Amino acid sequence: MFTVTGAFDDGATYTVQVTGEAGRPVAGSRRAAALVELHQGEPIALSPTGPRRPVDGADAATVLAVLREYTDVIEEGAGAPRRASPTRT
């Protein structure tokens, strides 16, 4: 479990706990929870160059990827999956 703080496009802010539980992937913001639920099962990139996986509430990396993709993530707490850096050639 780790904390994510961010903002939606309209400026509303949120702080959630990413739980890693399929039935309740995030706790602390109904709006963030609805966003994750909306994208459940859709493929999402885990990093700018990285693999795509279906969004799964029990998969903290895909839940975080949804928050990164659709909101402005300001801070990720300890334990958050790291995003891979683009490879330079």
Coordinates of C-alpha atoms in Angstrom, one line a residue:
M1 CA 0.0 0.0 0.0
F2 CA 1.2 3.5 -0.8
T3 CA -0.1 7.0 -1.1
V4 CA -0.7 9.1 -4.2
T5 CA -1.5 12.8 -4.3
G6 CA -2.7 14.4 -7.5
A7 CA -5.1 16.7 -9.3
F8 CA -7.8 16.3 -11.9
D9 CA -8.0 18.4 -15.0
D10 CA -10.5 20.7 -13.3
G11 CA -8.0 21.4 -10.4
A12 CA -9.7 19.3 -7.8
T13 CA -7.0 17.5 -5.7
Y14 CA -7.0 14.1 -4.2
T15 CA -5.0 11.9 -1.9
V16 CA -5.5 8.1 -2.1
Q17 CA -4.1 4.9 -0.8
V18 CA -3.4 2.4 -3.5
T19 CA -4.4 -0.8 -1.7
G20 CA -3.6 -3.6 -4.2
E21 CA -7.1 -5.1 -3.5
A22 CA -9.2 -5.9 -6.5
G23 CA -12.5 -4.9 -4.8
R24 CA -11.2 -1.6 -3.6
P25 CA -8.1 -0.5 -5.6
V26 CA -7.9 3.0 -4.1
A27 CA -9.2 4.4 -0.9
G28 CA -9.7 8.1 0.0
S29 CA -11.4 9.5 -3.2
R30 CA -14.6 8.3 -4.8
R31 CA -13.7 10.2 -7.9
A32 CA -10.2 8.5 -8.2
A33 CA -11.9 5.1 -7.5
A34 CA -14.4 5.7 -10.2
L35 CA -11.6 6.6 -12.6
V36 CA -9.8 3.4 -12.0
E37 CA -13.1 1.4 -12.2
L38 CA -13.9 3.1 -15.6
H39 CA -10.7 1.9 -17.1
Q40 CA -10.8 -1.6 -15.6
G41 CA -9.6 -4.2 -18.1
E42 CA -8.3 -1.7 -20.6
P43 CA -4.6 -2.0 -21.6
I44 CA -2.4 0.8 -20.2
A45 CA 1.3 1.5 -20.6
L46 CA 3.2 1.2 -17.4
S47 CA 5.8 3.6 -18.6
P48 CA 6.3 5.8 -21.7
T49 CA 8.2 3.0 -23.5
G50 CA 7.1 0.1 -21.4
P51 CA 4.8 -2.8 -21.5
R52 CA 1.0 -2.5 -21.6
R53 CA -1.1 -4.5 -19.2
P54 CA -4.8 -4.6 -18.6
V55 CA -5.9 -2.4 -15.7
D56 CA -6.5 -4.6 -12.7
G57 CA -7.5 -3.3 -9.2
A58 CA -5.2 -5.9 -7.6
D59 CA -2.3 -4.7 -9.7
A60 CA -0.9 -1.5 -8.0
A61 CA 1.3 -0.8 -11.1
T62 CA -1.7 -0.6 -13.4
V63 CA -3.7 1.4 -10.9
L64 CA -0.9 3.9 -10.6
A65 CA -0.6 4.0 -14.4
V66 CA -4.2 5.1 -14.7
L67 CA -3.7 7.9 -12.2
R68 CA -0.6 9.0 -14.0
E69 CA -2.3 8.9 -17.4
Y70 CA -5.6 10.7 -16.5
T71 CA -4.6 13.0 -13.7
D72 CA -1.6 15.1 -12.7
V73 CA 0.2 13.0 -10.1
I74 CA 2.0 15.3 -7.8
E75 CA 3.5 12.9 -5.3
E76 CA 3.9 9.2 -4.9
G77 CA 4.6 7.7 -1.5
A78 CA 7.1 5.1 -0.5
G79 CA 6.4 1.7 -2.0
A80 CA 5.0 3.1 -5.3
P81 CA 6.1 1.1 -8.4
R82 CA 8.8 3.0 -10.3
R83 CA 8.3 4.1 -13.8
A84 CA 10.9 2.9 -16.3
S85 CA 13.0 5.6 -17.9
P86 CA 13.0 5.8 -21.7
T87 CA 16.0 4.1 -23.2
R88 CA 18.4 6.4 -25.0
T89 CA 20.2 5.2 -28.1

